[in-house]
Short mmCIF file of C-alpha atoms in Angstrom, two decimals:
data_model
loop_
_atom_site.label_atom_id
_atom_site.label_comp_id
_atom_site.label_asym_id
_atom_site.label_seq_id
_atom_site.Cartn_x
_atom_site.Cartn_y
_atom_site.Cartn_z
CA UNK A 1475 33.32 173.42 -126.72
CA UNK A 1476 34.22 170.29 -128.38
CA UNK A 1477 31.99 168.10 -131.15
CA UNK A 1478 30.28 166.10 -128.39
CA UNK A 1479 28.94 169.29 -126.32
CA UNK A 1480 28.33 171.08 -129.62
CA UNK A 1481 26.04 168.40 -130.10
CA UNK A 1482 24.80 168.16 -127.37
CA UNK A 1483 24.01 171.95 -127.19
CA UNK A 1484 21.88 171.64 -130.10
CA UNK A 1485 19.89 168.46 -129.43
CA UNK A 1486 18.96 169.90 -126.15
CA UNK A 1487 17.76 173.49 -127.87
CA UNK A 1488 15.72 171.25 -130.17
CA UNK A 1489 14.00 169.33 -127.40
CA UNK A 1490 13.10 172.39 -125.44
CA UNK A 1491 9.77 173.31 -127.25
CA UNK A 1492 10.06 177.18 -128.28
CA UNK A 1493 7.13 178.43 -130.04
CA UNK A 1494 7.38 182.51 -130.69
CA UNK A 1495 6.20 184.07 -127.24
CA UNK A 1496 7.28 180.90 -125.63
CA UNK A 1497 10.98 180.95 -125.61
CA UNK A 1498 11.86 181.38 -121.92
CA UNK A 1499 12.82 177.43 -120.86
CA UNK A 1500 15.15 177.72 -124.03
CA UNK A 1501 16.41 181.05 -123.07
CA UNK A 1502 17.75 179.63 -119.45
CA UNK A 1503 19.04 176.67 -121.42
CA UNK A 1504 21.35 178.82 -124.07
CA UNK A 1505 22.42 181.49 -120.95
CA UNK A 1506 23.44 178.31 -119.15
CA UNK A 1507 25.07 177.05 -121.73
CA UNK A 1508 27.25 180.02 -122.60
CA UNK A 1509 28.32 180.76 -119.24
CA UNK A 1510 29.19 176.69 -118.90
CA UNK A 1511 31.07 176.96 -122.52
CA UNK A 1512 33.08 180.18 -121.09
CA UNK A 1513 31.37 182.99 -122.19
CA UNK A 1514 32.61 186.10 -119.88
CA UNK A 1515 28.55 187.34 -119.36
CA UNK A 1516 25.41 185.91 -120.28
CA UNK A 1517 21.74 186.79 -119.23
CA UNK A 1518 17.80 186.55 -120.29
CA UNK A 1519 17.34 190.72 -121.53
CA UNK A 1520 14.11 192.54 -120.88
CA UNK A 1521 12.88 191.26 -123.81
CA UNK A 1522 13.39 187.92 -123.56
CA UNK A 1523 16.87 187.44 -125.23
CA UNK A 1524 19.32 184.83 -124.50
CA UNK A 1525 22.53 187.58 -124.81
CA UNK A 1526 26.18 186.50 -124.55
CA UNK A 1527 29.65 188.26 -124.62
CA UNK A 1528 33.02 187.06 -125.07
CA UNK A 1529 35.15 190.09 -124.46
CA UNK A 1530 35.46 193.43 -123.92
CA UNK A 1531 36.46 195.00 -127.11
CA UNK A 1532 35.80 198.26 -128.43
CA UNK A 1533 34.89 196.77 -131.87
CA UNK A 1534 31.51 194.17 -131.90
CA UNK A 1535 31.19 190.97 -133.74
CA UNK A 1536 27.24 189.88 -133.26
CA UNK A 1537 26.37 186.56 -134.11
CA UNK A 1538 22.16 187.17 -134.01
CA UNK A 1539 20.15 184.33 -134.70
CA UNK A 1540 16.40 182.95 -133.38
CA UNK A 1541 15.70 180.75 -130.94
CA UNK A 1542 11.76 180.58 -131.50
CA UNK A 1543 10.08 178.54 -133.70
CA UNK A 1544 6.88 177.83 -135.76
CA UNK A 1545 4.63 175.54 -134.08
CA UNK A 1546 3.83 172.15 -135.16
CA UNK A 1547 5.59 169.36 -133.26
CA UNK A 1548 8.46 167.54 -135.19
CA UNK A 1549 8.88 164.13 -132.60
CA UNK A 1550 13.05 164.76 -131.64
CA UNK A 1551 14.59 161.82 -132.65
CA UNK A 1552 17.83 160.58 -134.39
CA UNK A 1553 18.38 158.83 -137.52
CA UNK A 1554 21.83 158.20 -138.11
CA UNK A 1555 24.01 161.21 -138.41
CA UNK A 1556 20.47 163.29 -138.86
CA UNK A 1557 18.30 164.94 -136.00
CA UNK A 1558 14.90 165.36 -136.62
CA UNK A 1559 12.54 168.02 -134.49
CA UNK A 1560 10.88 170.88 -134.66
CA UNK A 1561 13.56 174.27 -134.84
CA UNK A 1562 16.66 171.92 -136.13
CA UNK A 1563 17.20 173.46 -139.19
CA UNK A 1564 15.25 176.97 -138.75
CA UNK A 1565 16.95 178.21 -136.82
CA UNK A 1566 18.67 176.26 -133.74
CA UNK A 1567 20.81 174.59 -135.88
CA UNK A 1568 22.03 177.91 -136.55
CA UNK A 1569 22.16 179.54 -133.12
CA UNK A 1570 23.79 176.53 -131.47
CA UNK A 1571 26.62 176.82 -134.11
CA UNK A 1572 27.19 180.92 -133.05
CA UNK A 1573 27.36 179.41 -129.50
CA UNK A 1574 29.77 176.52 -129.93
CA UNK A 1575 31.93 178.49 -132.78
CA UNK A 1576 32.08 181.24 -130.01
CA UNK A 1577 33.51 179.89 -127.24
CA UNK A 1578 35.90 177.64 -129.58
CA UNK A 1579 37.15 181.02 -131.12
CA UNK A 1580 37.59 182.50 -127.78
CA UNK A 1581 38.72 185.98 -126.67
CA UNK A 1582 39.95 188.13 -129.36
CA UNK A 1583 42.07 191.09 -128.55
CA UNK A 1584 40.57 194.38 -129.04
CA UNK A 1585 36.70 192.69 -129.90
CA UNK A 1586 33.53 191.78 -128.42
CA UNK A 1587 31.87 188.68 -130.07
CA UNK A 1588 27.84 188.60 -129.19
CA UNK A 1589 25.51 185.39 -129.53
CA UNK A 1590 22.13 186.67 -129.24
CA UNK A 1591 19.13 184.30 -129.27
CA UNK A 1592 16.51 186.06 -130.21
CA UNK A 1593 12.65 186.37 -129.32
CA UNK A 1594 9.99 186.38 -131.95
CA UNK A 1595 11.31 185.59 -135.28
CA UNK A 1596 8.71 183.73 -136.51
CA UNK A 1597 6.01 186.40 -135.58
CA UNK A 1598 5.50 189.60 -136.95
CA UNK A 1599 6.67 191.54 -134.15
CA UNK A 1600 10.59 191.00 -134.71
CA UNK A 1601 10.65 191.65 -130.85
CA UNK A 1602 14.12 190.60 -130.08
CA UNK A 1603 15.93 191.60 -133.00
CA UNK A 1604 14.09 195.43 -132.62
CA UNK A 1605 15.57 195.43 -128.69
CA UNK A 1606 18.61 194.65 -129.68
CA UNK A 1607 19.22 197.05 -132.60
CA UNK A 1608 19.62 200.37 -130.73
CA UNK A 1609 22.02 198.58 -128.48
CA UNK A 1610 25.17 198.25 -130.37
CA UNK A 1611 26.88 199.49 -133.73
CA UNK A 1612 28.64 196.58 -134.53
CA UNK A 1613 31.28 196.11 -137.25
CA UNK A 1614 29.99 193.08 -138.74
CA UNK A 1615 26.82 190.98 -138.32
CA UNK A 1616 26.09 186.98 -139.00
CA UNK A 1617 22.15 186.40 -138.97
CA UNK A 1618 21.52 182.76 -138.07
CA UNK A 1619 18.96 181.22 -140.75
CA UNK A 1620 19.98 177.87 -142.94
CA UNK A 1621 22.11 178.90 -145.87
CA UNK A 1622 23.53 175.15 -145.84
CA UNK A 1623 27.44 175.03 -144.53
CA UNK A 1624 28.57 175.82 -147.55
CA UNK A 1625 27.22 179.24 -148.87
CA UNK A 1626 25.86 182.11 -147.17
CA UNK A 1627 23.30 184.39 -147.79
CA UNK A 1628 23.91 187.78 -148.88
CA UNK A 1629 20.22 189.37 -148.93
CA UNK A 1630 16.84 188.92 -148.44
CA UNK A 1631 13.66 190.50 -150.32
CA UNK A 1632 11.16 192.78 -148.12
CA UNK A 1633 7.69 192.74 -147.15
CA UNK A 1634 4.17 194.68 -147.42
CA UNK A 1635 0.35 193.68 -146.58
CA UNK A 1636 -2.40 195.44 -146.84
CA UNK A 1637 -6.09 194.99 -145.74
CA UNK A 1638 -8.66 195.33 -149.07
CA UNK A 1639 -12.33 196.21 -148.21
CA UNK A 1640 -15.40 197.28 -150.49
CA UNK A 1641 -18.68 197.63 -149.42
CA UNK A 1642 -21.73 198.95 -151.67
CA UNK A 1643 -25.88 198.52 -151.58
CA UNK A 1644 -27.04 194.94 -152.55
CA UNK A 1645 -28.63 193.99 -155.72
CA UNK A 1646 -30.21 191.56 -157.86
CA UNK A 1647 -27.48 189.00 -159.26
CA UNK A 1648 -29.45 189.46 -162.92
CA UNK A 1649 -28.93 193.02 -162.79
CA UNK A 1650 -26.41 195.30 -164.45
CA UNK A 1651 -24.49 196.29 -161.22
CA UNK A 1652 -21.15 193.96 -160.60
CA UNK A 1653 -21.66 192.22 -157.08
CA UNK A 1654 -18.98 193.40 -154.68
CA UNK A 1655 -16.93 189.95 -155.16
CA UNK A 1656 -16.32 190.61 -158.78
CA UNK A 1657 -15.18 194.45 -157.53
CA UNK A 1658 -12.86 192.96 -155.23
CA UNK A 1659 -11.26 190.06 -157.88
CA UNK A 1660 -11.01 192.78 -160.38
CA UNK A 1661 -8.56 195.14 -157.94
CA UNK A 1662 -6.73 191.66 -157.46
CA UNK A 1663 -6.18 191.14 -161.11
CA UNK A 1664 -6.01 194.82 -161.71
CA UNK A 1665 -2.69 194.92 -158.89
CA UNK A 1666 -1.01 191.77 -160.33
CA UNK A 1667 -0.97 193.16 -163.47
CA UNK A 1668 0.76 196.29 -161.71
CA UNK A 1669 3.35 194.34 -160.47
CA UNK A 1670 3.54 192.45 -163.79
CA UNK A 1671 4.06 196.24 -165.78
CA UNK A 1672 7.29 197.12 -162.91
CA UNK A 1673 8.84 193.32 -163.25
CA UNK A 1674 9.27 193.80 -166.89
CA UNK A 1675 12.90 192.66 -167.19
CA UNK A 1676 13.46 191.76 -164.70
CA UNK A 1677 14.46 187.90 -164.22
CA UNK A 1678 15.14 186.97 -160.87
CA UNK A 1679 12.31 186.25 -158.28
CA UNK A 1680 14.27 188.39 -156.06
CA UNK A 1681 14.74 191.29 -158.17
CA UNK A 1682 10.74 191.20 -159.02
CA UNK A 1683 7.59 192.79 -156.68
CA UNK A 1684 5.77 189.19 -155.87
CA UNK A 1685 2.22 189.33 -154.61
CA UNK A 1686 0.49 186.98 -153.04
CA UNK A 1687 -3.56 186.44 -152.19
CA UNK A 1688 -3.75 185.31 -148.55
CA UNK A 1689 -7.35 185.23 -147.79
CA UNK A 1690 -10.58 186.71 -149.97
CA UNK A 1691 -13.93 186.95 -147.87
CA UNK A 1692 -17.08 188.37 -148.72
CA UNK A 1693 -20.56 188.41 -147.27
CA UNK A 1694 -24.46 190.63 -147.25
CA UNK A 1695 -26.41 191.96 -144.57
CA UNK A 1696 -29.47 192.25 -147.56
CA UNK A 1697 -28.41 196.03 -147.32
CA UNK A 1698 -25.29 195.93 -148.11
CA UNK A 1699 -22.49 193.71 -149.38
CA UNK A 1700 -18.85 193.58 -149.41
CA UNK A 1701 -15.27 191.88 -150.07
CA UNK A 1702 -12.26 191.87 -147.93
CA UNK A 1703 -8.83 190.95 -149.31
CA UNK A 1704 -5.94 190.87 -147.48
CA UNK A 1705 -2.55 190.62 -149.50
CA UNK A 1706 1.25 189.96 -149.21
CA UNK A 1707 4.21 190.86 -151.16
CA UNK A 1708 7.02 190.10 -151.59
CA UNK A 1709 9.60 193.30 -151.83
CA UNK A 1710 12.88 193.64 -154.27
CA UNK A 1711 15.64 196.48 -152.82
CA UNK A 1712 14.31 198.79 -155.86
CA UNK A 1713 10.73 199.11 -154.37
CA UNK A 1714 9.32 202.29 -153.40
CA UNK A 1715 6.54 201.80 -150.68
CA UNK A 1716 4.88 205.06 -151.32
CA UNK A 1717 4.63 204.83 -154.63
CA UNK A 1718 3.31 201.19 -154.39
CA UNK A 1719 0.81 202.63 -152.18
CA UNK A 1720 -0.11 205.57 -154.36
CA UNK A 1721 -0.64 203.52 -157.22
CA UNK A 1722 -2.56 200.46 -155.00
CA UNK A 1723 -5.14 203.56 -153.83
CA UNK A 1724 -5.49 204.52 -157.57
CA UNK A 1725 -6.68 200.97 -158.19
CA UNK A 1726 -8.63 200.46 -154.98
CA UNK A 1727 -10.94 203.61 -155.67
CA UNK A 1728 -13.07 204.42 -153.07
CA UNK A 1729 -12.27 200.57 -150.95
CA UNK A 1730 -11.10 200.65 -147.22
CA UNK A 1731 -6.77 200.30 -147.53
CA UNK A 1732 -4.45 199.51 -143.95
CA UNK A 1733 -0.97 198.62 -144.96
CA UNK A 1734 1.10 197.26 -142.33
CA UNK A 1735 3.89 194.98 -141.99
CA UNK A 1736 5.93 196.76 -144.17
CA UNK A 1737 10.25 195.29 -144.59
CA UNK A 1738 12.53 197.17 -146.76
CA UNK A 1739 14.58 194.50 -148.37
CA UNK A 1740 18.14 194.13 -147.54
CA UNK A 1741 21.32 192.60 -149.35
CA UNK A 1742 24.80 193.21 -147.91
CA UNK A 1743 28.09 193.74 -150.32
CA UNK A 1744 30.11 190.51 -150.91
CA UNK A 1745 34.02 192.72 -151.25
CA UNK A 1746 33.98 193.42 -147.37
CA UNK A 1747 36.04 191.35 -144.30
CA UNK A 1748 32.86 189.60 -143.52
CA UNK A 1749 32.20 187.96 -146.91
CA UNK A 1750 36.01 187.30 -147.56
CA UNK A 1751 36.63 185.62 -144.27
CA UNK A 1752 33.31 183.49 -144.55
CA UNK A 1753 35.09 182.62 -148.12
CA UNK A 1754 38.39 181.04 -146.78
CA UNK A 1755 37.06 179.63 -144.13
CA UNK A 1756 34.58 177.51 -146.72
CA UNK A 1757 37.41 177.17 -148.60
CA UNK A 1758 39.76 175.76 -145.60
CA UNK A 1759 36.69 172.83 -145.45
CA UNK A 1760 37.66 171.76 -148.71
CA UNK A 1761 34.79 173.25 -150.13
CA UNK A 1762 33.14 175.72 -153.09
CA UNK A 1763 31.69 178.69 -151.42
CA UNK A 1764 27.97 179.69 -152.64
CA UNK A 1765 26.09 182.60 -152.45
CA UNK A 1766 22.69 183.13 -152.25
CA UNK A 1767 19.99 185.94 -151.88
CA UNK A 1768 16.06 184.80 -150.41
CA UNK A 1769 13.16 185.28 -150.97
CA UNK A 1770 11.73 185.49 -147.62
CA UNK A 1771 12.61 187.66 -145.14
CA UNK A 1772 14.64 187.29 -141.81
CA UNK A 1773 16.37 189.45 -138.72
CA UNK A 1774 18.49 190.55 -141.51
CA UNK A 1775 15.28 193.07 -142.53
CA UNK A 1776 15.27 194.55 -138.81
CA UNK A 1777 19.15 195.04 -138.17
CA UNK A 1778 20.74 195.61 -141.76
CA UNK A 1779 18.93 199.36 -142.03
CA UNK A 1780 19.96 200.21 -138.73
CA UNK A 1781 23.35 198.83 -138.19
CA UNK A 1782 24.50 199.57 -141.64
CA UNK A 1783 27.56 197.11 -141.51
CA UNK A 1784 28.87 193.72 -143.48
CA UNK A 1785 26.17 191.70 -142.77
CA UNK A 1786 25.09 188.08 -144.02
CA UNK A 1787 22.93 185.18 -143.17
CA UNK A 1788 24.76 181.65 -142.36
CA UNK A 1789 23.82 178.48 -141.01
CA UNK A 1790 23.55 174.33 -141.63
CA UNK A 1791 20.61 173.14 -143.18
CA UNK A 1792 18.19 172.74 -145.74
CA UNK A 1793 15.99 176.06 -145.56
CA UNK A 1794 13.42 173.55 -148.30
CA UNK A 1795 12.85 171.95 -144.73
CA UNK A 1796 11.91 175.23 -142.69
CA UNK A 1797 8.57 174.89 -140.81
CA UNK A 1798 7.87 170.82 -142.65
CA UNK A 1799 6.79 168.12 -140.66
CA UNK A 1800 10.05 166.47 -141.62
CA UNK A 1801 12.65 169.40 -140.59
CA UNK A 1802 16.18 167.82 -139.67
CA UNK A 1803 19.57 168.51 -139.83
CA UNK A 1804 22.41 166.66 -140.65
CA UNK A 1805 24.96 166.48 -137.65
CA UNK A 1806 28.24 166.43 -140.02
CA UNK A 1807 27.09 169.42 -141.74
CA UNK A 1808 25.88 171.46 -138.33
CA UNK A 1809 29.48 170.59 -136.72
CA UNK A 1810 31.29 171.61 -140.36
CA UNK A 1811 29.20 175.01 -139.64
CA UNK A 1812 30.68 175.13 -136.12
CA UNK A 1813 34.55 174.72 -137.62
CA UNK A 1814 33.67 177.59 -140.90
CA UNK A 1815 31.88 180.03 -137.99
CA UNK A 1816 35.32 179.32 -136.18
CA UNK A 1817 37.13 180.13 -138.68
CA UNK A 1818 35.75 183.34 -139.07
CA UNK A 1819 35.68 184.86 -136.10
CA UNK A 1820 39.43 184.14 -136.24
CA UNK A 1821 40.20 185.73 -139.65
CA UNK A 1822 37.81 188.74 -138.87
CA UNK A 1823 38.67 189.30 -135.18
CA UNK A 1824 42.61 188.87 -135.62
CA UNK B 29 51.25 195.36 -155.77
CA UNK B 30 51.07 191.93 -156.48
CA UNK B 31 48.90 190.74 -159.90
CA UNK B 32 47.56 188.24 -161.21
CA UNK B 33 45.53 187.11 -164.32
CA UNK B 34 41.46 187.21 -165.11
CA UNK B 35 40.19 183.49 -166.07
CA UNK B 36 37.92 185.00 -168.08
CA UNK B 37 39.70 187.65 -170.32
CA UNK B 38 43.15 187.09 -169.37
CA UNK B 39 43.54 190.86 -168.18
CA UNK B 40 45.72 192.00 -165.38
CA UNK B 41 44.13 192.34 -162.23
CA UNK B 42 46.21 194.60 -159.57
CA UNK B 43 45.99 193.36 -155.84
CA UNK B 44 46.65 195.27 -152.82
CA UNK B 45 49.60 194.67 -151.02
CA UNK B 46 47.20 193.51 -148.21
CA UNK B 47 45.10 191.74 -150.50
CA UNK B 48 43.71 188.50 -148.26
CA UNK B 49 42.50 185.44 -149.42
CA UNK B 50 38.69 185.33 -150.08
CA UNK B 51 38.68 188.74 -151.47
CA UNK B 52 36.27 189.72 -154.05
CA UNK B 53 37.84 191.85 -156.89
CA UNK B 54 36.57 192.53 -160.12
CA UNK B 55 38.47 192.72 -163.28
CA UNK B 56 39.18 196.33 -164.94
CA UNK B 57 38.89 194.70 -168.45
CA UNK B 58 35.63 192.82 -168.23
CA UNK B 59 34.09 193.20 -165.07
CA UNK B 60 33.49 189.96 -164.04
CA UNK B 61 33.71 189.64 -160.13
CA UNK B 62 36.48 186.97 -159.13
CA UNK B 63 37.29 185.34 -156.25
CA UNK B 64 41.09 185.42 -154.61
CA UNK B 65 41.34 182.26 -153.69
CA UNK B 66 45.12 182.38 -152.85
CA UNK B 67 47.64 184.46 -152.14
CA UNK B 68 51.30 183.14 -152.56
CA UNK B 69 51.08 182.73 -155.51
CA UNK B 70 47.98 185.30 -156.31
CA UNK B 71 45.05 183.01 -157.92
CA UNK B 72 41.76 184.43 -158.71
CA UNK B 73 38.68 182.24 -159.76
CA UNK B 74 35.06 183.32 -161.01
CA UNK B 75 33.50 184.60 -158.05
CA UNK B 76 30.49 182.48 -156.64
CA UNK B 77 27.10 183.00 -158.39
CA UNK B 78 24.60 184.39 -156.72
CA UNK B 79 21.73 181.35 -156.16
CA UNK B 80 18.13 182.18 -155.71
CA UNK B 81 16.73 180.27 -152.42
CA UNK B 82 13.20 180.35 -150.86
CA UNK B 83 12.49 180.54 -147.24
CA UNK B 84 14.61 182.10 -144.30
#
């Protein structure tokens, strides 16, 4: 696949609206795609997946990135060398670059290289990275998500919510009794200051338990009255979940808790063939190889555990421009990404 | 087994005879990670610094 169809690839993805649960015209596009750019088998899977496979090798290279996106309309347009729309950088950018960097690489002897597009990034279902997981144990892993062409991403922090609710008999505001508000803003100050007792020390936003109010509601019947909090945080690798949760009951007393959504955070090793062939193939660019670890959380959450292999996050863009009304990508750097992602299926697949 | 110096301590760092460029070593003397960043002859560099980033 040369510059011009790698291009081309990618402005098409990023004109084919894709909102999670919404992925299928984009799907058909990507399968058509790989089978056009020489991929050996391509198909939409049960769950939704755009899947391809170049080879037949015992030993699996998968490329997984996203090809859903947040909504919000981004108007597609060019500007220059940079292409503005919604999905660009986060995360077709990405995917098209697995595609292209695929079929340039070609066959390698003894390997299977998959592309998967997956469903449902964006939401909290994971749906097409948690179909694809049991499927394979693959030697190495590239998640697509922006790391910029230059660096990749070695890890990404976890996740937890919970649902708060206190309810108790009304009474007077002049009284003596705390209203059910000020119950539920003292467990919120009463859990940050939790947090703030196990991030002593520690420095790094990623290496600290972040939390994060998302909504506070309260209300009365006349009978009764009550609070609901719902709340988010962020995860470092050394959290425990059921101790969190042991200590969050401690501090909710007798209030209504439902945690959910619940990510273990992942970060991958940097002395493995993964890391060291993303290196020199930076390097081979001309360039200074970075590394980063996120604070969000990715595909990387789902398939890391489970697969238990080198694994990374790489991709062009600006992940400061994920889900803004101005997302874009800069063409240069997307078709730099394409010749590094080359690179390293050749060094790791040889 | 090829060699080759620390540039922060100075100290010998052994390679593997199938050492490959990009490798990530670190040096016996003072533990800082380096970076192999070629191979004939062996060069080692700090290793990159882990960046904190927001977002995906």
């Amino acid at each position: 696949m040369d510059d011009e169809a790698a291009v081309d690839l990618l402005i098409r993805a990023v004109e084919t609206p894709s909102v999670s649960g919404e992925e299928q015209a984009v799907a058909e596009l990507l399968v058509e795609r790989m089978r056009r750019a020489g991929f050996d088998r391509a198909e939409v899977d049960e769950a939704g997946n755009a899947v391809g496979h170049i080879g037949d090798g015992a030993r699996r290279l998968v490329l997984l990135g996203h090809m859903d996106t947040v909504p919000g309309e981004v108007p597609v347009r060019r500007e220059g060398r940079l292409l503005y729309g919604r999905g660009s950088v986060d995360a077709k950018g990405p995917l098209a670059a697995f595609v292209a960097a695929a079929s340039r690489a070609g066959a390698r002897a003894g390997w299977t290289v998959t592309v998967v597009g997956a469903v449902e990034e964006e939401a909290p279902t994971s749906k097409g990275a948690r179909h694809v997981a049991p499927l394979w144990r693959p030697e190495a892993c590239v998640i697509g998500e922006p790391s910029g062409s230059r660096a990749v991403t070695l890890g990404y922090k976890g996740r937890l919510l919970v649902d708060y609710r206190h309810a108790q008999g009304t009474g007077h505001s002049a009284g003596p009794g705390e209203s059910a508000p000020t119950v539920g803003v003292a467990f919120w100050n009463a859990l940050v200051a939790a947090g703030e007792e196990l991030n002593a020390g520690r420095e790094r936003i990623f290496d600290q338990l972040t939390p994060s109010l998302l909504s506070i509601r309260s209300g009365s019947d006349g009978l009764e009255e009550w609070v609901e909090l719902t709340v988010s945080w962020r995860t470092p690798l050394w959290f425990r979940r059921e101790e969190w949760e042991a200590r969050i009951r401690e501090l909710a007393g007798s209030a209504e808790l439902r945690f959910y959504g619940g990510e273990v955070a992942v970060k991958g090793g940097k002395q493995n063939p993964l890391v060291r062939s993303f290196l020199a193939s930076i390097r081979a660019e001309g360039a200074r190889p970075r590394f980063k670890v996120k604070t969000g959380t990715s595909d990387m959450n789902v398939v890391g555990p489970v697969w238990g292999c080198p694994i990374l996050a790489y991709g062009p863009g600006d992940s400061s421009l994920d889900h803004t009304p101005t997302e874009h990508i800069d063409l240069d750097e997307y078709l730099e990404a394409v010749r590094v992602l080359t690179g390293v299926i050749e060094r790791l697949c040889a | 087994m090829a060699s080759a110096n620390c540039p922060e301590c100075e100290g010998d760092v052994a390679l593997g005879d199938d050492a490959m460029q990009g490798e990530i070593v670190s040096c016996p003397d003072c533990g800082v990670e380096l970076e192999l960043v070629s191979t004939s002859p062996p060069k080692l560099e700090p290793a990159p610094e882990e960046e904190e980033d927001w977002g995906e």
